[in-house]
Amino acid sequence: MIVSIRTRCIALQVGLLLAFQSLAGSVHSEIDVSAASLHDNKRPNIVLILADDLGYTDVGSFGGEIATPTIDSLAAEGIRFSNYHTAANCAPARAMLLTGVSNHRAGVANIIEMIPPEQRDHPAYQGELSHNVVTVATLLEEAGYNTYMSGKWHLGRTQDKLPSRRGFQRTIALADSGADNWEQKPYIPIYDNANWYADGERFTLPDDFYSSRFLVDKMIDFIKSDQLKDGSREAPFFAYLPFQAVHIPVQAPQEFIDRYEGRYLEGWTTLREERRRRAIELGIVLPDVPAATMHTTRDWNELSDEDKRFEAKRMAVYAAMVEAMDFHIARLVQYLREIGEFDNTIFIFTSDNGSEPSGADALNTTRARFQLARQGYTADYETLGLKGSFVNLGPSFASASASPLAYYKFYAGEGGLRVPLIIAGKPLAIKPDVERAFTYVKDITPTILSLTGVDQPGGRYAGKPVERITGKDLSPLLKGNVDKVYGDDEAIGYELAGQGVLFLGDYKLVMTRGPVGDDRWRLFNINNDPGETRDLSSQQAVRFQKMLNLYQQYKRENGVLDPPQGYNHIRQVALNTIYDRFRGEAVAVLILIVLLVGFRVYAKK
């Protein structure tokens, strides 16, 4: 029943999307979206939905084949930002998203699980949100909003760093980088537990837990809790809904997996090209945009029929998890309709970074199964995606997920940094469009503040110095009053574990480290070459050198440190696991070794 109903809904939504595009053309509405002209002069509710590790063309309105009718219906009524950039991994992105401040200046240069010991004493490398920044939730709460969060936090695990102390009145929060979606279980050995908190206190998940359903249930409960007996509300709300989908382990209910059984048997290269063509048709990327095949993509034709079937099932589970997220977003949207708040709500949908390539490239091997078994997981075809199973996308399908872009999460290529952004809602009174201007994750907080009529903090807040917001308000783009919010001479820098990026106008300077990259600086025009196929560093040597100089300035101003010699982010996670979880045992073993060596030396005398 779910499948048949949703199939009809998807067809209807796609038809509506195309109709809206035809009517809208390429011109924004000139209707003012200032706080004073919002629906019925009421301050709007804000629903900020954050997917985890979602690829650039995963959702239907950006070129994907995955059924996402709810997200696509928002896109059909709003603005799709096709040149929106974020960080290449989760915590730095979330720090900028919620503060409008550079992640280094907010203390989150990298996720804490990947920071080497040599950098941990530096203020930019704490891996937790510093108290020198103010969250958008704090500012909205002070302005009279009710503030809720339901989902993954990953910006601090101590009491003073949890979301309940950072402006959110009601919270259900996963403090870690990820966790199982079916039970309270860590997904990697760096954690001894899956650390969930409710309103700042330790929390035990229910037995019938599935992450996307549970998180939406809690968000609806939070919104419902502040509703008056007559159904009215005394205050608008800010609802932050950061899903676990589609972070590893990739898991989904069987009824959603069944929809994609056999869909991906033609492989990742075919899928990557299908999505590129569809993205062009939808106006997400320009016609004839080239897309190089990543060297980490395996040759589909060299796989056995059994391996093809298994790999296709992995992608099917991934697609199912995306669709399940969309299904539960629909429940939240329907609830807002039922209580009469939908027409006064602005929706923002995006992802923290690009698609996730990590984990075993091939799960269908004895070695991979042995490693998973040590973590209490299986990788059996029949139960893939269900409780007790572990699925990851791998680099080959991750490249298809990011089509037509190069690279993926953890890397500085466009596939790691460029993700979907949709801003929609009746209070905006805008016509649908695709916005191609460069935008950045730091822009979300100042945009929310502008749309709600809340002032940005200055250099001080609550009696102490704080970092100023450096992101841009996107309201002028929503109104169609400007072509861009960043001038051609405004540089935007970014760094992750030695990888450097500088955006300037249509150009991007980038150095991507190994083992996937080659540690060379390159220059691309990402307006007409988002796939980063044509290096312009030799042809435009003056621009190349200018941007290198600007990147060095960015490093100095933001406290960027070079990684230790030989740094590898995957190896660093393993080393940090030993250091953080087993350092007591390691010290005991080291002392024992010293004593045994000393005893042997003594015995020989």
PDB file of N, CA, C and O in Angstrom, residues 6 19 40-42 95 108 112 121 131 138 165 235 264 269 336 351 362 404 451 496 501 505 535 543 574 577 590:
ATOM      1  N   ARG A   6       2.712   6.025  -2.706  1.00  0.00           N
ATOM      2  CA  ARG A   6       3.859   6.918  -2.890  1.00  0.00           C
ATOM      3  C   ARG A   6       4.250   7.013  -4.360  1.00  0.00           C
ATOM      4  O   ARG A   6       4.715   8.048  -4.823  1.00  0.00           O
ATOM      5  N   ALA A  19       5.774  21.765 -13.978  1.00  0.00           N
ATOM      6  CA  ALA A  19       4.843  22.853 -14.260  1.00  0.00           C
ATOM      7  C   ALA A  19       5.307  24.153 -13.616  1.00  0.00           C
ATOM      8  O   ALA A  19       5.259  25.225 -14.227  1.00  0.00           O
ATOM      9  N   ASP A  40       0.404  37.397   7.102  1.00  0.00           N
ATOM     10  CA  ASP A  40      -0.436  37.908   8.187  1.00  0.00           C
ATOM     11  C   ASP A  40       0.353  38.695   9.227  1.00  0.00           C
ATOM     12  O   ASP A  40      -0.041  38.793  10.380  1.00  0.00           O
ATOM     13  N   ASN A  41       1.511  39.254   8.822  1.00  0.00           N
ATOM     14  CA  ASN A  41       2.350  40.023   9.729  1.00  0.00           C
ATOM     15  C   ASN A  41       2.808  39.218  10.940  1.00  0.00           C
ATOM     16  O   ASN A  41       3.174  39.779  11.969  1.00  0.00           O
ATOM     17  N   LYS A  42       2.761  37.914  10.850  1.00  0.00           N
ATOM     18  CA  LYS A  42       3.252  37.056  11.923  1.00  0.00           C
ATOM     19  C   LYS A  42       4.704  36.697  11.656  1.00  0.00           C
ATOM     20  O   LYS A  42       5.114  36.561  10.505  1.00  0.00           O
ATOM     21  N   ALA A  95      28.973  23.634  12.664  1.00  0.00           N
ATOM     22  CA  ALA A  95      29.409  24.823  13.388  1.00  0.00           C
ATOM     23  C   ALA A  95      29.110  26.080  12.587  1.00  0.00           C
ATOM     24  O   ALA A  95      28.585  27.072  13.121  1.00  0.00           O
ATOM     25  N   VAL A 108      36.144  24.453  15.528  1.00  0.00           N
ATOM     26  CA  VAL A 108      35.842  23.149  14.929  1.00  0.00           C
ATOM     27  C   VAL A 108      36.535  23.028  13.571  1.00  0.00           C
ATOM     28  O   VAL A 108      35.896  22.935  12.522  1.00  0.00           O
ATOM     29  N   ILE A 112      36.294  15.910  15.920  1.00  0.00           N
ATOM     30  CA  ILE A 112      37.202  15.587  17.014  1.00  0.00           C
ATOM     31  C   ILE A 112      37.840  14.208  16.838  1.00  0.00           C
ATOM     32  O   ILE A 112      38.964  13.959  17.267  1.00  0.00           O
ATOM     33  N   ASP A 121      45.701  21.242  21.417  1.00  0.00           N
ATOM     34  CA  ASP A 121      45.810  22.370  22.347  1.00  0.00           C
ATOM     35  C   ASP A 121      45.507  23.701  21.677  1.00  0.00           C
ATOM     36  O   ASP A 121      45.418  24.730  22.349  1.00  0.00           O
ATOM     37  N   HIS A 131      32.644  28.625  23.016  1.00  0.00           N
ATOM     38  CA  HIS A 131      31.722  29.586  23.618  1.00  0.00           C
ATOM     39  C   HIS A 131      31.984  31.013  23.135  1.00  0.00           C
ATOM     40  O   HIS A 131      31.364  31.955  23.625  1.00  0.00           O
ATOM     41  N   THR A 138      20.154  30.418  20.042  1.00  0.00           N
ATOM     42  CA  THR A 138      20.252  31.339  21.172  1.00  0.00           C
ATOM     43  C   THR A 138      19.644  32.693  20.823  1.00  0.00           C
ATOM     44  O   THR A 138      18.885  33.283  21.613  1.00  0.00           O
ATOM     45  N   ARG A 165      22.346  23.655  26.128  1.00  0.00           N
ATOM     46  CA  ARG A 165      23.047  24.833  26.649  1.00  0.00           C
ATOM     47  C   ARG A 165      23.411  25.821  25.535  1.00  0.00           C
ATOM     48  O   ARG A 165      24.100  26.797  25.802  1.00  0.00           O
ATOM     49  N   ALA A 235       3.989  31.768  20.594  1.00  0.00           N
ATOM     50  CA  ALA A 235       5.262  32.166  19.990  1.00  0.00           C
ATOM     51  C   ALA A 235       5.536  31.306  18.764  1.00  0.00           C
ATOM     52  O   ALA A 235       5.110  30.145  18.694  1.00  0.00           O
ATOM     53  N   TYR A 264      19.653  -0.806  -9.550  1.00  0.00           N
ATOM     54  CA  TYR A 264      21.007  -0.318  -9.795  1.00  0.00           C
ATOM     55  C   TYR A 264      21.925  -1.380 -10.405  1.00  0.00           C
ATOM     56  O   TYR A 264      23.155  -1.288 -10.284  1.00  0.00           O
ATOM     57  N   THR A 269      28.659   3.766 -12.951  1.00  0.00           N
ATOM     58  CA  THR A 269      29.006   4.657 -14.058  1.00  0.00           C
ATOM     59  C   THR A 269      27.764   5.064 -14.840  1.00  0.00           C
ATOM     60  O   THR A 269      27.592   6.242 -15.203  1.00  0.00           O
ATOM     61  N   LEU A 336       2.072  20.031  10.431  1.00  0.00           N
ATOM     62  CA  LEU A 336       2.018  21.490  10.401  1.00  0.00           C
ATOM     63  C   LEU A 336       0.782  21.976   9.655  1.00  0.00           C
ATOM     64  O   LEU A 336       0.190  23.003  10.018  1.00  0.00           O
ATOM     65  N   SER A 351      22.275  19.554   3.188  1.00  0.00           N
ATOM     66  CA  SER A 351      23.089  18.450   3.722  1.00  0.00           C
ATOM     67  C   SER A 351      24.336  19.033   4.352  1.00  0.00           C
ATOM     68  O   SER A 351      24.797  20.111   3.970  1.00  0.00           O
ATOM     69  N   ALA A 362      34.517  -3.036  -0.914  1.00  0.00           N
ATOM     70  CA  ALA A 362      33.708  -4.218  -1.234  1.00  0.00           C
ATOM     71  C   ALA A 362      33.339  -4.910   0.073  1.00  0.00           C
ATOM     72  O   ALA A 362      34.210  -5.422   0.779  1.00  0.00           O
ATOM     73  N   PRO A 404      27.347  15.564 -11.175  1.00  0.00           N
ATOM     74  CA  PRO A 404      28.519  15.285 -12.019  1.00  0.00           C
ATOM     75  C   PRO A 404      29.827  15.775 -11.396  1.00  0.00           C
ATOM     76  O   PRO A 404      30.785  16.053 -12.114  1.00  0.00           O
ATOM     77  N   LEU A 451      15.110  36.759   7.981  1.00  0.00           N
ATOM     78  CA  LEU A 451      13.730  36.368   7.701  1.00  0.00           C
ATOM     79  C   LEU A 451      12.837  36.426   8.933  1.00  0.00           C
ATOM     80  O   LEU A 451      11.616  36.494   8.820  1.00  0.00           O
ATOM     81  N   LEU A 496      40.638  21.726   5.476  1.00  0.00           N
ATOM     82  CA  LEU A 496      40.362  20.499   6.216  1.00  0.00           C
ATOM     83  C   LEU A 496      41.580  19.597   6.159  1.00  0.00           C
ATOM     84  O   LEU A 496      41.950  19.095   5.091  1.00  0.00           O
ATOM     85  N   VAL A 501      41.108  25.336   0.176  1.00  0.00           N
ATOM     86  CA  VAL A 501      40.147  25.812  -0.820  1.00  0.00           C
ATOM     87  C   VAL A 501      40.033  27.321  -0.694  1.00  0.00           C
ATOM     88  O   VAL A 501      39.998  27.861   0.414  1.00  0.00           O
ATOM     89  N   GLY A 505      34.875  34.719  -6.870  1.00  0.00           N
ATOM     90  CA  GLY A 505      34.039  34.828  -8.062  1.00  0.00           C
ATOM     91  C   GLY A 505      33.640  33.447  -8.562  1.00  0.00           C
ATOM     92  O   GLY A 505      33.159  32.613  -7.793  1.00  0.00           O
ATOM     93  N   ASP A 535      42.062  22.079 -15.406  1.00  0.00           N
ATOM     94  CA  ASP A 535      42.925  22.858 -14.520  1.00  0.00           C
ATOM     95  C   ASP A 535      43.427  24.092 -15.269  1.00  0.00           C
ATOM     96  O   ASP A 535      44.079  23.985 -16.312  1.00  0.00           O
ATOM     97  N   ARG A 543      46.069  34.930 -11.870  1.00  0.00           N
ATOM     98  CA  ARG A 543      44.940  34.656 -10.976  1.00  0.00           C
ATOM     99  C   ARG A 543      45.298  33.546  -9.987  1.00  0.00           C
ATOM    100  O   ARG A 543      44.963  33.628  -8.795  1.00  0.00           O
ATOM    101  N   ALA A 574      41.744   5.567  13.782  1.00  0.00           N
ATOM    102  CA  ALA A 574      42.192   4.348  14.467  1.00  0.00           C
ATOM    103  C   ALA A 574      43.139   4.678  15.622  1.00  0.00           C
ATOM    104  O   ALA A 574      43.015   4.122  16.725  1.00  0.00           O
ATOM    105  N   THR A 577      41.234   6.176  18.436  1.00  0.00           N
ATOM    106  CA  THR A 577      40.480   5.134  19.135  1.00  0.00           C
ATOM    107  C   THR A 577      41.337   4.481  20.199  1.00  0.00           C
ATOM    108  O   THR A 577      40.921   4.293  21.350  1.00  0.00           O
ATOM    109  N   LEU A 590      52.299  -1.154  28.336  1.00  0.00           N
ATOM    110  CA  LEU A 590      53.631  -0.573  28.192  1.00  0.00           C
ATOM    111  C   LEU A 590      54.450  -0.776  29.466  1.00  0.00           C
ATOM    112  O   LEU A 590      55.631  -1.149  29.410  1.00  0.00           O
TER     113      LEU A 590
END
